[in-house]
XYZ file of C-alpha atoms in Angstrom:
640
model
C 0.000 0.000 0.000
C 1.321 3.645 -1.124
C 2.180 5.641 1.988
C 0.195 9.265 1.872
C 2.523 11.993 0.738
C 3.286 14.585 3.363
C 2.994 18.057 3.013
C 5.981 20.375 3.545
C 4.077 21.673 6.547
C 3.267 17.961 7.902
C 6.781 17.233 7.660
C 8.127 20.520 9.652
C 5.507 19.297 12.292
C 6.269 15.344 12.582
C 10.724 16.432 12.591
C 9.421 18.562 15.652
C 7.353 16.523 17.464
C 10.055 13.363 17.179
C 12.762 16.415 18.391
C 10.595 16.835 21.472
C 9.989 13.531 22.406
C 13.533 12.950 22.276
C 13.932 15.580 24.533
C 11.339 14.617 27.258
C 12.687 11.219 27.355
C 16.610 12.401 27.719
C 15.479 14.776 30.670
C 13.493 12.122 32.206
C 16.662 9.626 32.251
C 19.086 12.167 33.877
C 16.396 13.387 36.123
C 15.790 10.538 38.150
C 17.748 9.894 40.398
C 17.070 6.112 40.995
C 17.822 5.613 37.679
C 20.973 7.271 38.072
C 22.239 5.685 41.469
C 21.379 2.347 40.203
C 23.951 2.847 37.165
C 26.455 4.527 39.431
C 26.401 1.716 42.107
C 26.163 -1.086 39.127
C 29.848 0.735 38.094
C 31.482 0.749 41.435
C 30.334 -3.000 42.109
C 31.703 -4.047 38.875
C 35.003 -2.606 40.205
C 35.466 -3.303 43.387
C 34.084 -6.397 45.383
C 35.919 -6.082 48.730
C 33.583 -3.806 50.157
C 29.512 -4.005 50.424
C 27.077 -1.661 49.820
C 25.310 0.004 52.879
C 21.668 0.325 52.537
C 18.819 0.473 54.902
C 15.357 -1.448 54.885
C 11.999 -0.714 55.430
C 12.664 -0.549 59.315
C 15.735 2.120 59.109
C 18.248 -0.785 60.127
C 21.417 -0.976 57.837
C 21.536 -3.696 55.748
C 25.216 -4.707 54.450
C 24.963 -6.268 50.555
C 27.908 -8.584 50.085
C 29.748 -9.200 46.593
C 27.659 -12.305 46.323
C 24.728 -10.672 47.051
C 23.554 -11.754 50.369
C 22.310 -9.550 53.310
C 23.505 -9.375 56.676
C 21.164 -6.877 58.870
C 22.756 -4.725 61.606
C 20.018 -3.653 64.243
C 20.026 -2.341 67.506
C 19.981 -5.680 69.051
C 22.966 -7.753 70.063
C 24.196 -10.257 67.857
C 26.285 -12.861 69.004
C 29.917 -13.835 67.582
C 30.992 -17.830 66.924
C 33.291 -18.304 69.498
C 37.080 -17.687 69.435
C 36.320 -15.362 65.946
C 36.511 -11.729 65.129
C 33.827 -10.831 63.523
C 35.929 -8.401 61.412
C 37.686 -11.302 59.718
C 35.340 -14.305 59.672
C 33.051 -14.040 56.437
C 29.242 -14.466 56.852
C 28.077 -18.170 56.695
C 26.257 -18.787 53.201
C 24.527 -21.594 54.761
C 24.439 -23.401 57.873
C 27.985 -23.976 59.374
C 29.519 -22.828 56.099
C 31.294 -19.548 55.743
C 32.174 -17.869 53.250
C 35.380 -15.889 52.472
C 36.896 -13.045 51.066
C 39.586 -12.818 49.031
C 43.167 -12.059 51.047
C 41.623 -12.236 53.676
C 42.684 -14.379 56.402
C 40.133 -17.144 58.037
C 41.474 -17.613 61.774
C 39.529 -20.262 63.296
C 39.967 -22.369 66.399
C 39.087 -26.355 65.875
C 38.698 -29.608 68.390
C 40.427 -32.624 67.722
C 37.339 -34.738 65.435
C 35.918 -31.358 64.237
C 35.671 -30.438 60.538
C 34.637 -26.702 59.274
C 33.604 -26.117 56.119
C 34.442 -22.870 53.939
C 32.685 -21.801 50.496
C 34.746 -19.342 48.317
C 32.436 -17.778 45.819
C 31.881 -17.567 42.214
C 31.081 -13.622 42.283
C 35.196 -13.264 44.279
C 36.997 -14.845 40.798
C 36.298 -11.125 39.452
C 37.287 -8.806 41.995
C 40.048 -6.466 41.673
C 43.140 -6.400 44.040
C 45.196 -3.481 45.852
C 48.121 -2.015 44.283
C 51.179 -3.287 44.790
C 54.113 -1.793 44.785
C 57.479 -3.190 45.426
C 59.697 -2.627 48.746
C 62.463 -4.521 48.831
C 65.124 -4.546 45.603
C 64.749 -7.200 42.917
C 66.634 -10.823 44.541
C 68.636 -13.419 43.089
C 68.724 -15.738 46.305
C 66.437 -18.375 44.421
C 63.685 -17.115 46.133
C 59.912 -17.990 44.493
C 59.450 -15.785 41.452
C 55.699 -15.031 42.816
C 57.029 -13.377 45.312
C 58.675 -10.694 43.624
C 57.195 -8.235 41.129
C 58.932 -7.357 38.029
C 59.679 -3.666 36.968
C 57.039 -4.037 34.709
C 54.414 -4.555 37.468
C 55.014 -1.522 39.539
C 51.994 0.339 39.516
C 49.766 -2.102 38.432
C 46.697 -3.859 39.694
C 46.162 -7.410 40.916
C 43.956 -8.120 38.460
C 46.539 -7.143 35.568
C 49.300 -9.122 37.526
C 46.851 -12.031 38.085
C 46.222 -12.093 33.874
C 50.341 -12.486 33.452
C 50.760 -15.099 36.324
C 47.614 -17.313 36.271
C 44.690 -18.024 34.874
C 41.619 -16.449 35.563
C 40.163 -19.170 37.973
C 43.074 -20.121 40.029
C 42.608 -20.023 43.738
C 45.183 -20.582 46.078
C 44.049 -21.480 49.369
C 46.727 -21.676 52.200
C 46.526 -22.930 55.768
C 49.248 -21.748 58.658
C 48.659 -23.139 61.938
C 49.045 -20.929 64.751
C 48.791 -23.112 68.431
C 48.587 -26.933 68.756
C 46.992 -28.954 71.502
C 49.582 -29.107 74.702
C 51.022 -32.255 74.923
C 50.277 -34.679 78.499
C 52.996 -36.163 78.759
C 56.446 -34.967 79.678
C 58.166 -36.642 76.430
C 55.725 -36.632 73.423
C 56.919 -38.898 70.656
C 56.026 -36.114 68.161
C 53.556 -32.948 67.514
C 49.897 -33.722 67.014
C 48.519 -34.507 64.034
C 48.085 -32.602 61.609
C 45.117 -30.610 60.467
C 43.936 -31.804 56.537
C 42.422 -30.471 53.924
C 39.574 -31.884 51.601
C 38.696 -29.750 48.445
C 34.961 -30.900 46.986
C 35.336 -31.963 43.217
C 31.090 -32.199 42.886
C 28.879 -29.935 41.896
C 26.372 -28.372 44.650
C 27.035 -26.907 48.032
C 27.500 -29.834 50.376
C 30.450 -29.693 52.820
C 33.465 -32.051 52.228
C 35.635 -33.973 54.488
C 36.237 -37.082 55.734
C 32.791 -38.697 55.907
C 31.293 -37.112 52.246
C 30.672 -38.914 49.463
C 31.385 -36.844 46.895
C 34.901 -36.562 44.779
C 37.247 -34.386 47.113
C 40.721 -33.845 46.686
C 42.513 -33.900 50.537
C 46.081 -32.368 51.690
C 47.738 -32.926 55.293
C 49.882 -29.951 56.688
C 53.264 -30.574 57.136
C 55.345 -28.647 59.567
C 52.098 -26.673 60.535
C 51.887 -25.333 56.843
C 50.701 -26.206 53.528
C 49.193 -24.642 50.064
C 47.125 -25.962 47.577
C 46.252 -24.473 43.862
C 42.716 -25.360 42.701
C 40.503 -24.131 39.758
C 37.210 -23.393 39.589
C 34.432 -21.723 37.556
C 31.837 -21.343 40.344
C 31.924 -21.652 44.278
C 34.473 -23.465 45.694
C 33.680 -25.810 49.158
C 36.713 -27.047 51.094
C 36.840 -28.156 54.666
C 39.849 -28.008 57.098
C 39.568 -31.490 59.842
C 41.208 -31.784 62.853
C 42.063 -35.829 63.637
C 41.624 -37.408 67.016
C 44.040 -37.579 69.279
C 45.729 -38.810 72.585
C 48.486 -37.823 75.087
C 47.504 -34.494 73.778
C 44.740 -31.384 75.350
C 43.254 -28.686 73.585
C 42.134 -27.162 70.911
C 44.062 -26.435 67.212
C 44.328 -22.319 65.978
C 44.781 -21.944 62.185
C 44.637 -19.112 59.608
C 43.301 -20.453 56.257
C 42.812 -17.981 53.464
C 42.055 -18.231 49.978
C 43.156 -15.984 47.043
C 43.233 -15.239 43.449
C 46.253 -13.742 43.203
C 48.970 -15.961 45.164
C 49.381 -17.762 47.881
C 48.414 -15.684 51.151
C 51.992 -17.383 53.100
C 54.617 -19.198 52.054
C 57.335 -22.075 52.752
C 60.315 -22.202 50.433
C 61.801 -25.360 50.839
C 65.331 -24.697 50.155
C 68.515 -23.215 52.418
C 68.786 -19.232 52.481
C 70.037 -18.950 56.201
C 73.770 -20.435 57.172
C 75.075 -21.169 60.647
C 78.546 -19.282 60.941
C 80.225 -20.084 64.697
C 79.409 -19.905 68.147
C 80.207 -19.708 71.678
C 78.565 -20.699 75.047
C 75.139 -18.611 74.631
C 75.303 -16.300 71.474
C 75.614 -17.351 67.807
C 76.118 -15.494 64.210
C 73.831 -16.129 61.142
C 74.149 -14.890 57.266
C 71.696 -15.136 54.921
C 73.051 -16.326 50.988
C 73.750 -13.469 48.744
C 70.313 -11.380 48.080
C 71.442 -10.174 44.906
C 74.798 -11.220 42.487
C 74.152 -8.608 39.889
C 77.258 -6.469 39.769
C 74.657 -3.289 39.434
C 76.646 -0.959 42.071
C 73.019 0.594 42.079
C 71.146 -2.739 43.372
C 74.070 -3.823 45.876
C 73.688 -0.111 47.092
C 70.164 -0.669 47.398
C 69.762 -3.969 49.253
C 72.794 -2.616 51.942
C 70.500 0.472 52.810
C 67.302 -1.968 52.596
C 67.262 -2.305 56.882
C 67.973 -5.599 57.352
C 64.381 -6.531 56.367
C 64.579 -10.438 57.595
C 64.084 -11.887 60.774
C 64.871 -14.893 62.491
C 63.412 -17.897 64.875
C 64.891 -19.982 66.957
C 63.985 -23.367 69.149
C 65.186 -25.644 70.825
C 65.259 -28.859 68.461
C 64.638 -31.476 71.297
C 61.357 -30.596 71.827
C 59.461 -32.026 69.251
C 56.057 -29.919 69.405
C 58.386 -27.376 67.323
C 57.929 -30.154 64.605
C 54.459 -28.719 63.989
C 54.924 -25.621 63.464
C 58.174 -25.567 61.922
C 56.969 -24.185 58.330
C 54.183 -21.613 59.638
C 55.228 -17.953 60.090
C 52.257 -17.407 62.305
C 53.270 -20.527 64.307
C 56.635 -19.438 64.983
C 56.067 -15.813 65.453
C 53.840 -17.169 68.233
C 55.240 -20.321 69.796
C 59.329 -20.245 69.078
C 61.342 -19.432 71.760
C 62.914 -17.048 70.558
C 60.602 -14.897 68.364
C 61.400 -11.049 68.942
C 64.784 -9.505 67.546
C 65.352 -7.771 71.067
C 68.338 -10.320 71.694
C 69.083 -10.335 67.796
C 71.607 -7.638 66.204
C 71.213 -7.561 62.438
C 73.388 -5.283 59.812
C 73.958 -6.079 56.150
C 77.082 -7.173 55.406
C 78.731 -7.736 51.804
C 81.471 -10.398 53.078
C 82.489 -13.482 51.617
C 82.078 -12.748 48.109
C 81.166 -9.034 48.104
C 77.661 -9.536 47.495
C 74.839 -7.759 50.137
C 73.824 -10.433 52.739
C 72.005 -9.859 56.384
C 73.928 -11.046 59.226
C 72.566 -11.693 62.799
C 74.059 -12.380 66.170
C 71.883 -13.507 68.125
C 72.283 -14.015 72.424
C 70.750 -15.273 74.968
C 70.864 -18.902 74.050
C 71.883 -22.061 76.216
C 75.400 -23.863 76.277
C 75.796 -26.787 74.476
C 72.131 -26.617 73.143
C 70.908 -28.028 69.601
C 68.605 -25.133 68.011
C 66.816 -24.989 65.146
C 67.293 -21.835 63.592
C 64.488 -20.052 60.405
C 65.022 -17.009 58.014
C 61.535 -15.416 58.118
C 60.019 -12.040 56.291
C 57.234 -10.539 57.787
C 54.731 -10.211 54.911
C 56.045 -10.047 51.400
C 58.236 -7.976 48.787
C 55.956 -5.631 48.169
C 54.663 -2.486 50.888
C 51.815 -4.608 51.749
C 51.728 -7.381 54.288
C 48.523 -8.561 56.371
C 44.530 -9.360 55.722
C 43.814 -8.277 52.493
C 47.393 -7.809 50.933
C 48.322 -10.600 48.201
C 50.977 -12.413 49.545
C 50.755 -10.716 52.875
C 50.749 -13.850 55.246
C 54.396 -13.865 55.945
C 57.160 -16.284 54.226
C 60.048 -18.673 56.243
C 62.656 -20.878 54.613
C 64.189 -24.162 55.489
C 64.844 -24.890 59.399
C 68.755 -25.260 59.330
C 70.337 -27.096 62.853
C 73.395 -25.248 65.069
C 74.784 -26.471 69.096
C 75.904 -23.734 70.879
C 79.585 -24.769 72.610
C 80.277 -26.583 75.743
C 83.291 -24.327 77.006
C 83.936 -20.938 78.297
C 86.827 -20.158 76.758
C 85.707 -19.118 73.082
C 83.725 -16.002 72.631
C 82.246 -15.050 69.648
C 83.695 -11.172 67.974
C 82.607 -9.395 64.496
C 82.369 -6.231 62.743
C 85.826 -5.773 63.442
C 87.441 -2.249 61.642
C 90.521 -3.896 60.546
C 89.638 -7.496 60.273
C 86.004 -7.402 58.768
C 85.627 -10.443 57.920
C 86.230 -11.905 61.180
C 82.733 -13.724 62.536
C 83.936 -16.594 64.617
C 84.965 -17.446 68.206
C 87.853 -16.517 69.359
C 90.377 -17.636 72.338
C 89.289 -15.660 75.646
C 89.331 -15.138 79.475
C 86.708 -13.000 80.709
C 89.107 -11.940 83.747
C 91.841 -10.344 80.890
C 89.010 -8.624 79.068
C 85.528 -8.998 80.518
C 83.616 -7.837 77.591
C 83.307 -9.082 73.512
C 84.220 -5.515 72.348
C 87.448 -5.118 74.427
C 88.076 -8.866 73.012
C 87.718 -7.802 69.159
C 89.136 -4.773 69.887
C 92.483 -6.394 71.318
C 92.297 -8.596 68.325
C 92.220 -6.294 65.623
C 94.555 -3.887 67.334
C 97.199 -6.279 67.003
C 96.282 -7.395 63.626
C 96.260 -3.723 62.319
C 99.335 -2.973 63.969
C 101.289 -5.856 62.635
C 100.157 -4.434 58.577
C 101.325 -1.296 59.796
C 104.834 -2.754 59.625
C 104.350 -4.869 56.337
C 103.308 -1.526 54.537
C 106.627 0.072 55.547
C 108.528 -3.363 54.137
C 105.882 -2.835 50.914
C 107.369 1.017 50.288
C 110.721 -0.502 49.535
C 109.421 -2.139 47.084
C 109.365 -0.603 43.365
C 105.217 -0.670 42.971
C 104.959 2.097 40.601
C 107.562 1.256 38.360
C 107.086 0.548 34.503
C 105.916 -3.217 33.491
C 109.515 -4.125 32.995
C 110.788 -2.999 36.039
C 107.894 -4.965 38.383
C 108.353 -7.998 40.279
C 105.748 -10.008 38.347
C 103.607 -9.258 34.794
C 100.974 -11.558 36.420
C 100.757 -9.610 39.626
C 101.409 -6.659 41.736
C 101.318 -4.851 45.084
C 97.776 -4.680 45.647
C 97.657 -8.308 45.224
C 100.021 -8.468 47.942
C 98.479 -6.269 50.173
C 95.232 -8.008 50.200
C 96.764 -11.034 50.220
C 98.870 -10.331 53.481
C 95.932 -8.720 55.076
C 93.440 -12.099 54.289
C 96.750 -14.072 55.582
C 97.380 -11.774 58.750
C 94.067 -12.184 59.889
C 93.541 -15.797 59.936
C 96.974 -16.286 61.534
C 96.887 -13.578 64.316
C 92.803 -14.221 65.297
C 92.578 -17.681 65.776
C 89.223 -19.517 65.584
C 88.814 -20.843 68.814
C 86.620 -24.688 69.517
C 85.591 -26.403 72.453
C 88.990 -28.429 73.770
C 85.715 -31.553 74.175
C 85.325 -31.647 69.875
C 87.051 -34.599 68.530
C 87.449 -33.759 64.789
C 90.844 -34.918 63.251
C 91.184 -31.922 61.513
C 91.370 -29.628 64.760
C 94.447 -28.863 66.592
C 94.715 -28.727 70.399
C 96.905 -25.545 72.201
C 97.656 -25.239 75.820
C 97.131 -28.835 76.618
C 99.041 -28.523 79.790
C 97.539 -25.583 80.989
C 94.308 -26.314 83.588
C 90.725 -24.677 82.351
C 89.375 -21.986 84.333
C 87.793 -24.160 87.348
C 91.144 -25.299 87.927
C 90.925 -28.731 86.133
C 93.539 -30.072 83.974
C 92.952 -31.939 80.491
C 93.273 -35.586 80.662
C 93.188 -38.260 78.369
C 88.944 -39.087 78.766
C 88.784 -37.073 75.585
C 90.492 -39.869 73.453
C 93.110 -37.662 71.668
C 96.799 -39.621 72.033
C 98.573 -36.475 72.070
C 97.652 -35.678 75.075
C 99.961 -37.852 76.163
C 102.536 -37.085 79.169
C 104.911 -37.289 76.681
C 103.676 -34.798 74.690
C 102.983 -32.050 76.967
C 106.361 -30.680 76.478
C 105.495 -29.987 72.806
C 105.387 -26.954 71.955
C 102.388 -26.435 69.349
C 100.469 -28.573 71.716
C 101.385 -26.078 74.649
C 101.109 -22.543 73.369
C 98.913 -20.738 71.351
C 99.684 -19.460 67.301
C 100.311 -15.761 68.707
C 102.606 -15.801 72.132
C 100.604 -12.396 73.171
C 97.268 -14.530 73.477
C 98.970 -16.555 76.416
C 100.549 -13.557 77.691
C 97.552 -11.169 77.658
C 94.811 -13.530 77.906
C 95.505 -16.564 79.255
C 92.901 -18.880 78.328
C 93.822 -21.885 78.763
C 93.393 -25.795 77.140
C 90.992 -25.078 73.499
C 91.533 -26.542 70.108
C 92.040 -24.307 66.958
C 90.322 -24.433 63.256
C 93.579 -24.175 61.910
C 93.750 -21.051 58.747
C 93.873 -22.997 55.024
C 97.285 -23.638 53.743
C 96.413 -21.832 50.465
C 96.365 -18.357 52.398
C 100.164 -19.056 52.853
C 100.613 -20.281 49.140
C 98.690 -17.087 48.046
C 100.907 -14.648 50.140
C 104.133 -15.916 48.405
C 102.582 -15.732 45.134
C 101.599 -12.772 45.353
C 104.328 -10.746 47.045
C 107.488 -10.320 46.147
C 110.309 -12.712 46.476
C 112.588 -9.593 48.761
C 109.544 -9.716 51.277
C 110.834 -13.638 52.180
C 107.651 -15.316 52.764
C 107.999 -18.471 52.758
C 105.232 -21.900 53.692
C 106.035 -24.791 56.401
C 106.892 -28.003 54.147
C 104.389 -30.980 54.647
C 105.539 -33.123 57.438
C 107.707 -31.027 58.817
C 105.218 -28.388 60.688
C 103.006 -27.644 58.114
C 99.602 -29.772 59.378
C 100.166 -28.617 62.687
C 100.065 -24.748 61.697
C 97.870 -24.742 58.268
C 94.588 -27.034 57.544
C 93.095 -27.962 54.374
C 89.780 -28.163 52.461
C 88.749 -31.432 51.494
C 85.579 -32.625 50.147
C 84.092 -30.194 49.335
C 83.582 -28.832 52.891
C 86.053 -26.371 54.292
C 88.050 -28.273 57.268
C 90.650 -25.105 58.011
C 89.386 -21.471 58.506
C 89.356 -18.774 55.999
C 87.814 -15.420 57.769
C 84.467 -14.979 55.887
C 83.696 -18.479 54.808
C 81.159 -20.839 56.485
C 81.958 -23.578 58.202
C 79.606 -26.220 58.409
C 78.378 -27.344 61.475
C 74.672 -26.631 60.387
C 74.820 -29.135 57.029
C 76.474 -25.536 55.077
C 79.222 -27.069 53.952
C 82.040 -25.116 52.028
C 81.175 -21.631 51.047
C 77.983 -19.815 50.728
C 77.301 -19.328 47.223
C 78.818 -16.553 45.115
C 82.214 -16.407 47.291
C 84.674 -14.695 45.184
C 87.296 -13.219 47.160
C 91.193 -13.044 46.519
C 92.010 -16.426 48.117
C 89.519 -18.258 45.610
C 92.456 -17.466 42.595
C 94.930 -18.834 45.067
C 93.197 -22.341 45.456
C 92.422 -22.668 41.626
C 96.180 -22.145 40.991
C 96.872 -24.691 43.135
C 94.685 -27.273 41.850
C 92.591 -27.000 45.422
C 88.463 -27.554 45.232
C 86.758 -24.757 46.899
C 83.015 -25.827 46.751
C 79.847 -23.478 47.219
C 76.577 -24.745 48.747
């Protein structure tokens, strides 16, 4: 059918009217304000999941709308909270006995042996958005967990971006710390209590897994108090944490479990970053690996002015409750005995290798005591730690073992001015010099003092000479000079044992001297050269330096003798006018110099790790002058 044919007039008139309907119906949209705040809270929801919407119902009470839409009503009256919870951090129970929870955000629950409680992590959380992150501590090349870090390239970013480079977009890592164990009945428990498990429901629907349900379920026990587990999903997640029966053992279980999109909440890196250095009766030095071996002067700058950011634990390792705990930060920082850094002095420290590393002394320990020592960080690399930070939960490393020393004769020195590499325990008598700082002070004095007078015999020598006029093409003075110094340490600050230690590879001094509550060595330790005969010898019955017997006086101890290759390297390195010469084998050498064998170092080099606490050999990236010397000589020198 032919449409009627306007009139110019008609059409002027139909244009208009369409114009002002337009019109009406574009005022009427931005008019109303419903309209408008239900687009504008559609937005932020959209963006931002972690926090519900405050509204109020017909009865004026406020009404808080989670991310997954339910309602929790706050009235006037009281509401009770589940026992042993905060309210602030336990999320609202979706249905009976199940609660739900919130991404970062940390469940801390309290559970009786035979209990299970179930946790539902919902669909609506896979899409929300996490804080910024931004990084604190410099970029590390310890080995540490790559998800730990972020990369330049993440600065500034959002979780959400990071999550799209590092996972997929379902991935939930759930992670469960416990914090207290039931107290044991018994005065010698066998072991900690069992462990807390796990069970992850593979079915569809909203039933509650764990050890009685039917369904498919995926379980995990903790070990060591600690233990993550990586599950996708495209809906809600139910998982279940049960505690097992028990006996010889009282009380409940406390646990954190949290669940996350973006990485694990804590951590346990199952590898060595923390390496027992020496001890005396009740104090003992630490050093972490190298945090960084880039030879950026800008990112070794940066880690030494980075405030020693990592702390330590420590407990003792016969009591076997430590066992279940040992891989949970929020275990240790609330059970180990020693859990505060007030008895712990940390600095960063860039010797043996010159790479940044944190060092700790730590006192207040027990003689001849077994510990078990932990490198912790309190939350993560980035400025955020705590509920609600990615990551935040807290990360420890590998327990690593250390026995404070029987005797009172060795004290432990470091930071010396002269001698900086010094970290051990050194001869001593607490009636010469009652304190550790007079001790390393009368150490390095001497030390100092005696390359005072090697400098003056190094002026004689021709250093600035042309090539042809040198001593040596392949070396030179400064070689020398740090050679000497490495040399002059080892020799003049001995590293003092207990006299009781029975390795081959020590060698005993003052053996016919009495200890200091009057007692004289016999031979109940097993060593034949303590002999009568031998008394009269005199390596046996002096120390290295005469001034230690003269000043201090401290009687019967045993000495890590310094590596023969520091004497090699001095008279390769300095001139043949200086007359250095090495003891020949078998005629004084192995009962002034030691040497390294098998990999682990048996002789002392100031700086290296000796390994008493399974840290063999050097800690990794140990380049310093004497590492030339021993590859010259055909001589192993093997890192951890």
């Amino acid at each position: 059918m032919q449409l009627p044919k306007l009139t110019p007039l008609q059409s002027r008139f139909a244009a208009s009217f369409a114009a002002t309907l337009v019109l009406v119906l574009l005022y009427l949209a931005f008019s109303n304000p419903h309209l408008a705040y239900a687009q504008d809270v559609d937005s932020i929801s959209h963006e931002d999941h972690n926090h519900p919407l405050i509204l109020q119902n017909d009865h004026g009470d406020e009404v808080y709308m989670s991310a997954a839409g339910d309602a929790d009503h706050q009235s006037s009256g009281f509401e009770p909270e589940p026992p042993n919870m905060s309210r602030s951090i336990i999320g609202r129970q979706a249905t009976s006995g199940v609660f739900t929870m919130q991404n970062n955000m940390p469940q801390r629950m309290s559970i009786a042996p035979g209990d299970t409680q179930c946790f539902m992590f919902p669909q609506t959380a896979l899409d929300q958005s996490s804080s910024l992150l931004t990084q604190k501590l410099p970029p590390s090349s310890f080995g540490i967990d790559e998800s730990l870090e972020l990369n330049d390239q993440d600065v500034g970013h959002t979780g959400s971006e990071l999550r799209k480079r590092q996972a997929s977009d379902h991935e939930i890592y759930l992670t469960l710390s416990v914090c207290a164990q039931p107290s044991a009945t018994v005065n010698e428990p066998s072991g900690p209590p069992p462990a807390l498990e796990l069970f992850v429901s593979l079915s569809d629907g909203s039933d509650c897994p764990g050890p009685t349900f039917n369904g498919q379920q995926n379980s995990k026990r903790a070990d060591g108090g600690f233990f993550n587990y990586t599950d996708s999903t495209s809906g809600d997640s139910y998982f279940a944490v049960s505690a097992p029966q028990n006996t010889g053992f009282s009380g409940n279980y406390s646990y954190e479990l949290t669940a996350s999109i973006d990485t694990p909440y804590t951590f346990y890196q199952d590898f060595q970053s923390l390496f027992f250095v020496d001890s005396d009766q009740n104090s003992s030095i630490f050093i972490t690996t190298n945090l960084t071996t880039s030879n950026s002067t800008i990112q070794q700058e940066a880690w030494m002015d980075s405030g020693s950011p990592f702390s330590i634990f420590m407990h003792d390792s016969n009591d076997v409750m430590v066992q279940g705990i040992l891989n949970s930060y929020c275990g240790l920082n609330n059970s180990a005995q020693l859990r505060t850094m007030a008895d712990v002095k940390v600095d960063m420290t860039s010797i043996a290798g010159g790479f940044p590393k944190q060092q700790y002394y730590v006192q207040g320990l027990d003689k001849s005591t077994t510990y078990l020592a932990v490198m912790a960080l309190d939350g993560n690399f980035t400025q955020s730690k705590g509920a609600g930070s990615p990551g935040g939960g807290g990360i420890v490393w590998q327990a690593i073992n250390m026995t404070t020393k029987s005797g009172d004769n060795c004290e432990l020195i470091n930071n010396l001015d002269f001698c900086d590499s010094v970290a051990y325990a050194v001869p001593r008598n607490r009636t010469a010099l009652p304190d550790g700082l007079s001790l390393a002070n009368y150490y390095d004095n001497y030390a100092s003092a005696m390359f005072t007078y090697f400098e003056w015999s190094l002026e004689q020598i021709p250093c600035t000479a042309t090539p042809e006029a040198q001593y040596s093409l392949a070396t030179g003075c400064a070689n020398c000079s740090a050679a000497y110094k490495q040399w002059l340490c080892a020799v003049t600050i001995p590293r003092c044992v207990d006299y009781s230690s029975n390795e081959p590879y020590l060698q005993a001094r003052n053996v016919n001297q009495s200890f200091f509550n009057g007692t004289m060595p016999t031979d109940e330790f097993g060593d034949p050269a303590f002999s009568q005969a031998n008394k009269s010898v005199m390596y046996l019955n002096s120390s290295r330096v005469p001034q230690i017997d003269n000043d201090l006086q401290p009687g019967p101890y045993k000495e890590l003798l310094p590596c023969i290759g520091l004497c090699y390297g001095l008279v390769q390195n300095c001139p043949a006018a200086l007359g250095f010469a090495c003891p020949l084998a078998g005629k004084g050498q192995n009962h002034s110099y030691g040497y390294a064998t098998n990999g682990s170092l048996t002789c002392n080099i100031p700086g290296a790790i000796w390994g008493v606490s399974g840290a063999s050999g050097l800690i990794p990236g140990l380049t310093v002058v004497w590492s030339i010397f021993f590859a010259v000589l055909g001589l192993s020198i093997m890192g951890v």
